[in-house]
Amino acid sequence: MRDSYLRYLVKIIKEAKFKTLFKQFYKAIAISASYVSKRSFCGPVHGVFVVNYECNQRCKMCDLYDRAARYQRNGIKRLTTEEMLKVIDDFADIGTSGIGFTGGEPILRSDIYDLIKHAKKRGLFTHMSSNGMVIDLEVAIKLIKSGLDAIGFSLDGATDKTHDFIRGVPGSFEKVINAIKCCRKAKDELKSEFIIISISVINNKNIDEVIELIDVALNAGIDKVSFSPIHDIGLMKNGNSALKDIGMNIVNFEKADRVIDRIIELKKKRGVIDNSETYLRLFKKAFRNQRLPFSCYAGYVTIAVDGYGNIYPCYPWMEVNHKVGNIRDTSLREFWNSRALRKMREEVRSCRNCFWNNQTELNIAFSLKNLFKS
């Protein structure tokens, strides 16, 4: 996502959209002022829209698919298309820069193209996270034509054995590689600036394949490779016992440190790594379940809404279902300036447990002066 937003700013400059560019520079100042004053002077940089929890994979580190079934059993209704479009309107009205469509697997929503089109109509930068299971050339073309600016594919191994184990479905490696190739072909045919990214969670099961994984992704047609560290986000009552049970946690820290150092070298030499060097160095802390060394800006730089209307300050709080409101009770537009959000922001300030890539990169951008303070 980091590189996608940077390219978006470059595009604004090239197209001489100075009003839009000014708004983004103003936002950088306004967010810092908001954080200090504990008031909202602007909208977030990154809006997360978890459009569904249904998924066609069974990843070892995720149980969102079970939440979808649980909500259905309990009679909790999903937002209608009209309600989803209203959420997008609210994202735009509060001044959000970009919106990320995620899930579950967002392609499983039949109205996803309409949601993307509406977001683009409202002037939002749009990107999507996908496992690639159902993306063929036709779908890839439809996504680009709908106005999607970038897509991130989950790629957790350089081999089918590793990737399929982590994603929980045989054949998923072959399908995601095919999805990447289809998006590359569609991008070339349409002469689009569409950005294709791979996103890999570095863990004990794939640590020996990480460097090879970079070439696998690039050979398939990826523009940039992005990484995130396996870690306990700290909000779960049972800690990271589930990750330990399936052997996902890093056990050889020295080996992992060497891999991270190698990724940083490749970033400097080849420029294909999406993550910032500062973020990559933090992986060593994440692997050891140490705390984030600076404050979190969730609720200022990010806000998340799921397909049932639940509001969260960030994606990790959504993962553990730590909701702070619902748009059926209070619209996102109203909630952005509410007392409930101010209370939530105070709680988030002391949260140092998460190294989620999008959130942490934004925290780095606004917290460099505190980077090495514990």
PDB file of C-alpha atoms in Angstrom, residues 19-167:
ATOM      1  CA  LYS A  19      -5.982  21.350  -5.190  1.00  0.00           C
ATOM      2  CA  THR A  20      -5.955  17.625  -4.413  1.00  0.00           C
ATOM      3  CA  LEU A  21      -2.231  17.740  -3.687  1.00  0.00           C
ATOM      4  CA  PHE A  22      -2.694  20.661  -1.313  1.00  0.00           C
ATOM      5  CA  LYS A  23      -5.379  18.703   0.544  1.00  0.00           C
ATOM      6  CA  GLN A  24      -2.956  15.813   1.104  1.00  0.00           C
ATOM      7  CA  PHE A  25      -0.198  18.100   2.395  1.00  0.00           C
ATOM      8  CA  TYR A  26      -2.715  19.854   4.628  1.00  0.00           C
ATOM      9  CA  LYS A  27      -3.784  16.458   5.935  1.00  0.00           C
ATOM     10  CA  ALA A  28      -0.246  15.619   7.017  1.00  0.00           C
ATOM     11  CA  ILE A  29      -0.163  18.744   9.152  1.00  0.00           C
ATOM     12  CA  ALA A  30      -3.749  18.423  10.344  1.00  0.00           C
ATOM     13  CA  ILE A  31      -3.345  14.828  11.542  1.00  0.00           C
ATOM     14  CA  SER A  32      -0.383  15.786  13.713  1.00  0.00           C
ATOM     15  CA  ALA A  33      -2.373  18.687  15.120  1.00  0.00           C
ATOM     16  CA  SER A  34      -5.381  16.417  15.684  1.00  0.00           C
ATOM     17  CA  TYR A  35      -3.266  13.935  17.607  1.00  0.00           C
ATOM     18  CA  VAL A  36      -1.836  16.622  19.869  1.00  0.00           C
ATOM     19  CA  SER A  37      -5.147  18.384  20.479  1.00  0.00           C
ATOM     20  CA  LYS A  38      -7.231  15.165  20.557  1.00  0.00           C
ATOM     21  CA  ARG A  39      -9.670  16.629  18.019  1.00  0.00           C
ATOM     22  CA  SER A  40     -10.436  15.859  14.371  1.00  0.00           C
ATOM     23  CA  PHE A  41      -9.167  18.498  11.938  1.00  0.00           C
ATOM     24  CA  CYS A  42      -9.294  16.232   8.898  1.00  0.00           C
ATOM     25  CA  GLY A  43     -10.219  12.750   7.702  1.00  0.00           C
ATOM     26  CA  PRO A  44      -7.996   9.661   7.774  1.00  0.00           C
ATOM     27  CA  VAL A  45      -5.417   8.699   5.173  1.00  0.00           C
ATOM     28  CA  HIS A  46      -6.562   5.103   4.944  1.00  0.00           C
ATOM     29  CA  GLY A  47     -10.139   3.849   5.116  1.00  0.00           C
ATOM     30  CA  VAL A  48     -10.518   0.094   5.553  1.00  0.00           C
ATOM     31  CA  PHE A  49     -13.732  -1.422   4.216  1.00  0.00           C
ATOM     32  CA  VAL A  50     -14.062  -5.074   5.225  1.00  0.00           C
ATOM     33  CA  VAL A  51     -16.840  -5.798   2.759  1.00  0.00           C
ATOM     34  CA  ASN A  52     -17.359  -9.432   3.840  1.00  0.00           C
ATOM     35  CA  TYR A  53     -16.032 -12.224   6.048  1.00  0.00           C
ATOM     36  CA  GLU A  54     -16.871 -15.055   3.634  1.00  0.00           C
ATOM     37  CA  CYS A  55     -13.708 -16.639   2.280  1.00  0.00           C
ATOM     38  CA  ASN A  56     -12.720 -19.541   0.033  1.00  0.00           C
ATOM     39  CA  GLN A  57      -9.513 -20.219   1.971  1.00  0.00           C
ATOM     40  CA  ARG A  58      -8.851 -21.462   5.508  1.00  0.00           C
ATOM     41  CA  CYS A  59      -5.652 -19.672   6.507  1.00  0.00           C
ATOM     42  CA  LYS A  60      -3.824 -20.897   9.598  1.00  0.00           C
ATOM     43  CA  MET A  61      -3.662 -17.430  11.164  1.00  0.00           C
ATOM     44  CA  CYS A  62      -7.232 -16.278  10.395  1.00  0.00           C
ATOM     45  CA  ASP A  63     -10.762 -17.223  11.461  1.00  0.00           C
ATOM     46  CA  LEU A  64     -12.816 -14.522   9.754  1.00  0.00           C
ATOM     47  CA  TYR A  65     -14.622 -17.127   7.636  1.00  0.00           C
ATOM     48  CA  ASP A  66     -15.982 -18.591  10.876  1.00  0.00           C
ATOM     49  CA  ARG A  67     -17.263 -15.169  11.919  1.00  0.00           C
ATOM     50  CA  ALA A  68     -19.356 -14.998   8.745  1.00  0.00           C
ATOM     51  CA  ALA A  69     -21.027 -18.315   9.583  1.00  0.00           C
ATOM     52  CA  ARG A  70     -21.502 -17.295  13.203  1.00  0.00           C
ATOM     53  CA  TYR A  71     -23.163 -14.008  12.258  1.00  0.00           C
ATOM     54  CA  GLN A  72     -25.479 -15.841   9.878  1.00  0.00           C
ATOM     55  CA  ARG A  73     -26.489 -18.328  12.603  1.00  0.00           C
ATOM     56  CA  ASN A  74     -27.218 -15.439  14.950  1.00  0.00           C
ATOM     57  CA  GLY A  75     -29.338 -13.624  12.371  1.00  0.00           C
ATOM     58  CA  ILE A  76     -26.981 -10.641  12.082  1.00  0.00           C
ATOM     59  CA  LYS A  77     -27.640  -9.071   8.691  1.00  0.00           C
ATOM     60  CA  ARG A  78     -25.016  -7.808   6.270  1.00  0.00           C
ATOM     61  CA  LEU A  79     -25.200  -4.292   4.915  1.00  0.00           C
ATOM     62  CA  THR A  80     -27.155  -3.961   1.700  1.00  0.00           C
ATOM     63  CA  THR A  81     -25.511  -2.512  -1.405  1.00  0.00           C
ATOM     64  CA  GLU A  82     -27.257   0.791  -0.727  1.00  0.00           C
ATOM     65  CA  GLU A  83     -25.919   0.859   2.834  1.00  0.00           C
ATOM     66  CA  MET A  84     -22.428   0.018   1.554  1.00  0.00           C
ATOM     67  CA  LEU A  85     -22.565   2.894  -0.920  1.00  0.00           C
ATOM     68  CA  LYS A  86     -23.574   5.220   1.928  1.00  0.00           C
ATOM     69  CA  VAL A  87     -20.519   4.083   3.926  1.00  0.00           C
ATOM     70  CA  ILE A  88     -18.319   4.968   0.942  1.00  0.00           C
ATOM     71  CA  ASP A  89     -20.020   8.376   0.781  1.00  0.00           C
ATOM     72  CA  ASP A  90     -19.204   8.898   4.440  1.00  0.00           C
ATOM     73  CA  PHE A  91     -15.579   7.867   3.910  1.00  0.00           C
ATOM     74  CA  ALA A  92     -15.391  10.531   1.209  1.00  0.00           C
ATOM     75  CA  ASP A  93     -17.307  13.165   3.193  1.00  0.00           C
ATOM     76  CA  ILE A  94     -14.986  12.969   6.219  1.00  0.00           C
ATOM     77  CA  GLY A  95     -12.012  13.460   3.883  1.00  0.00           C
ATOM     78  CA  THR A  96     -10.521   9.970   3.564  1.00  0.00           C
ATOM     79  CA  SER A  97      -7.672   9.806   1.020  1.00  0.00           C
ATOM     80  CA  GLY A  98      -8.016   6.189  -0.026  1.00  0.00           C
ATOM     81  CA  ILE A  99     -10.121   3.138   0.674  1.00  0.00           C
ATOM     82  CA  GLY A 100      -8.975  -0.471   0.872  1.00  0.00           C
ATOM     83  CA  PHE A 101     -11.533  -3.164   0.051  1.00  0.00           C
ATOM     84  CA  THR A 102     -10.768  -6.326   1.981  1.00  0.00           C
ATOM     85  CA  GLY A 103     -12.403  -9.316   3.651  1.00  0.00           C
ATOM     86  CA  GLY A 104     -12.682 -12.304   3.743  1.00  0.00           C
ATOM     87  CA  GLU A 105     -12.348 -12.437   0.004  1.00  0.00           C
ATOM     88  CA  PRO A 106     -13.933  -9.238  -1.390  1.00  0.00           C
ATOM     89  CA  ILE A 107     -14.359 -10.659  -4.911  1.00  0.00           C
ATOM     90  CA  LEU A 108     -17.028 -12.979  -3.470  1.00  0.00           C
ATOM     91  CA  ARG A 109     -19.351  -9.962  -3.150  1.00  0.00           C
ATOM     92  CA  SER A 110     -21.264  -9.660  -6.418  1.00  0.00           C
ATOM     93  CA  ASP A 111     -21.546  -5.878  -6.007  1.00  0.00           C
ATOM     94  CA  ILE A 112     -17.815  -5.288  -5.476  1.00  0.00           C
ATOM     95  CA  TYR A 113     -17.406  -3.624  -8.897  1.00  0.00           C
ATOM     96  CA  ASP A 114     -20.203  -1.174  -8.105  1.00  0.00           C
ATOM     97  CA  LEU A 115     -18.550  -0.348  -4.775  1.00  0.00           C
ATOM     98  CA  ILE A 116     -15.217   0.341  -6.454  1.00  0.00           C
ATOM     99  CA  LYS A 117     -16.837   2.480  -9.153  1.00  0.00           C
ATOM    100  CA  HIS A 118     -18.638   4.534  -6.521  1.00  0.00           C
ATOM    101  CA  ALA A 119     -15.458   5.058  -4.511  1.00  0.00           C
ATOM    102  CA  LYS A 120     -13.659   6.299  -7.630  1.00  0.00           C
ATOM    103  CA  LYS A 121     -16.603   8.568  -8.437  1.00  0.00           C
ATOM    104  CA  ARG A 122     -16.188  10.091  -4.968  1.00  0.00           C
ATOM    105  CA  GLY A 123     -12.496  10.760  -5.647  1.00  0.00           C
ATOM    106  CA  LEU A 124     -10.996   8.054  -3.438  1.00  0.00           C
ATOM    107  CA  PHE A 125      -7.827   6.150  -4.228  1.00  0.00           C
ATOM    108  CA  THR A 126      -8.910   2.479  -4.334  1.00  0.00           C
ATOM    109  CA  HIS A 127      -7.080  -0.735  -3.601  1.00  0.00           C
ATOM    110  CA  MET A 128      -8.041  -4.296  -2.771  1.00  0.00           C
ATOM    111  CA  SER A 129      -6.641  -7.306  -0.931  1.00  0.00           C
ATOM    112  CA  SER A 130      -7.317 -10.698  -2.542  1.00  0.00           C
ATOM    113  CA  ASN A 131      -6.235 -14.328  -2.282  1.00  0.00           C
ATOM    114  CA  GLY A 132      -6.556 -14.694  -6.073  1.00  0.00           C
ATOM    115  CA  MET A 133      -8.696 -17.819  -5.946  1.00  0.00           C
ATOM    116  CA  VAL A 134     -11.367 -16.591  -8.384  1.00  0.00           C
ATOM    117  CA  ILE A 135      -9.522 -13.998 -10.465  1.00  0.00           C
ATOM    118  CA  ASP A 136      -9.152 -14.848 -14.138  1.00  0.00           C
ATOM    119  CA  LEU A 137      -8.474 -12.510 -17.072  1.00  0.00           C
ATOM    120  CA  GLU A 138     -12.131 -11.461 -17.341  1.00  0.00           C
ATOM    121  CA  VAL A 139     -12.302 -10.546 -13.652  1.00  0.00           C
ATOM    122  CA  ALA A 140      -8.960  -8.730 -13.850  1.00  0.00           C
ATOM    123  CA  ILE A 141     -10.214  -6.594 -16.745  1.00  0.00           C
ATOM    124  CA  LYS A 142     -13.451  -5.811 -14.880  1.00  0.00           C
ATOM    125  CA  LEU A 143     -11.494  -4.745 -11.788  1.00  0.00           C
ATOM    126  CA  ILE A 144      -9.290  -2.352 -13.745  1.00  0.00           C
ATOM    127  CA  LYS A 145     -12.234  -0.949 -15.701  1.00  0.00           C
ATOM    128  CA  SER A 146     -14.153  -0.420 -12.459  1.00  0.00           C
ATOM    129  CA  GLY A 147     -11.436   2.028 -11.420  1.00  0.00           C
ATOM    130  CA  LEU A 148      -9.396  -0.062  -8.974  1.00  0.00           C
ATOM    131  CA  ASP A 149      -5.980   1.573  -8.598  1.00  0.00           C
ATOM    132  CA  ALA A 150      -4.093  -1.284  -6.935  1.00  0.00           C
ATOM    133  CA  ILE A 151      -4.463  -4.880  -5.821  1.00  0.00           C
ATOM    134  CA  GLY A 152      -2.511  -6.830  -3.218  1.00  0.00           C
ATOM    135  CA  PHE A 153      -2.278 -10.616  -3.520  1.00  0.00           C
ATOM    136  CA  SER A 154      -1.557 -12.806  -0.509  1.00  0.00           C
ATOM    137  CA  LEU A 155       1.485 -14.918  -1.381  1.00  0.00           C
ATOM    138  CA  ASP A 156       2.841 -16.872   1.578  1.00  0.00           C
ATOM    139  CA  GLY A 157       5.294 -19.266  -0.013  1.00  0.00           C
ATOM    140  CA  ALA A 158       7.649 -19.728  -2.928  1.00  0.00           C
ATOM    141  CA  THR A 159       6.315 -23.272  -3.405  1.00  0.00           C
ATOM    142  CA  ASP A 160       2.853 -24.774  -3.603  1.00  0.00           C
ATOM    143  CA  LYS A 161       3.585 -26.969  -0.560  1.00  0.00           C
ATOM    144  CA  THR A 162       4.267 -24.008   1.733  1.00  0.00           C
ATOM    145  CA  HIS A 163       1.690 -21.582   0.362  1.00  0.00           C
ATOM    146  CA  ASP A 164      -1.098 -24.184   0.247  1.00  0.00           C
ATOM    147  CA  PHE A 165      -0.368 -25.274   3.821  1.00  0.00           C
ATOM    148  CA  ILE A 166      -0.564 -21.732   5.182  1.00  0.00           C
ATOM    149  CA  ARG A 167      -3.631 -20.815   3.104  1.00  0.00           C
TER     150      ARG A 167
END
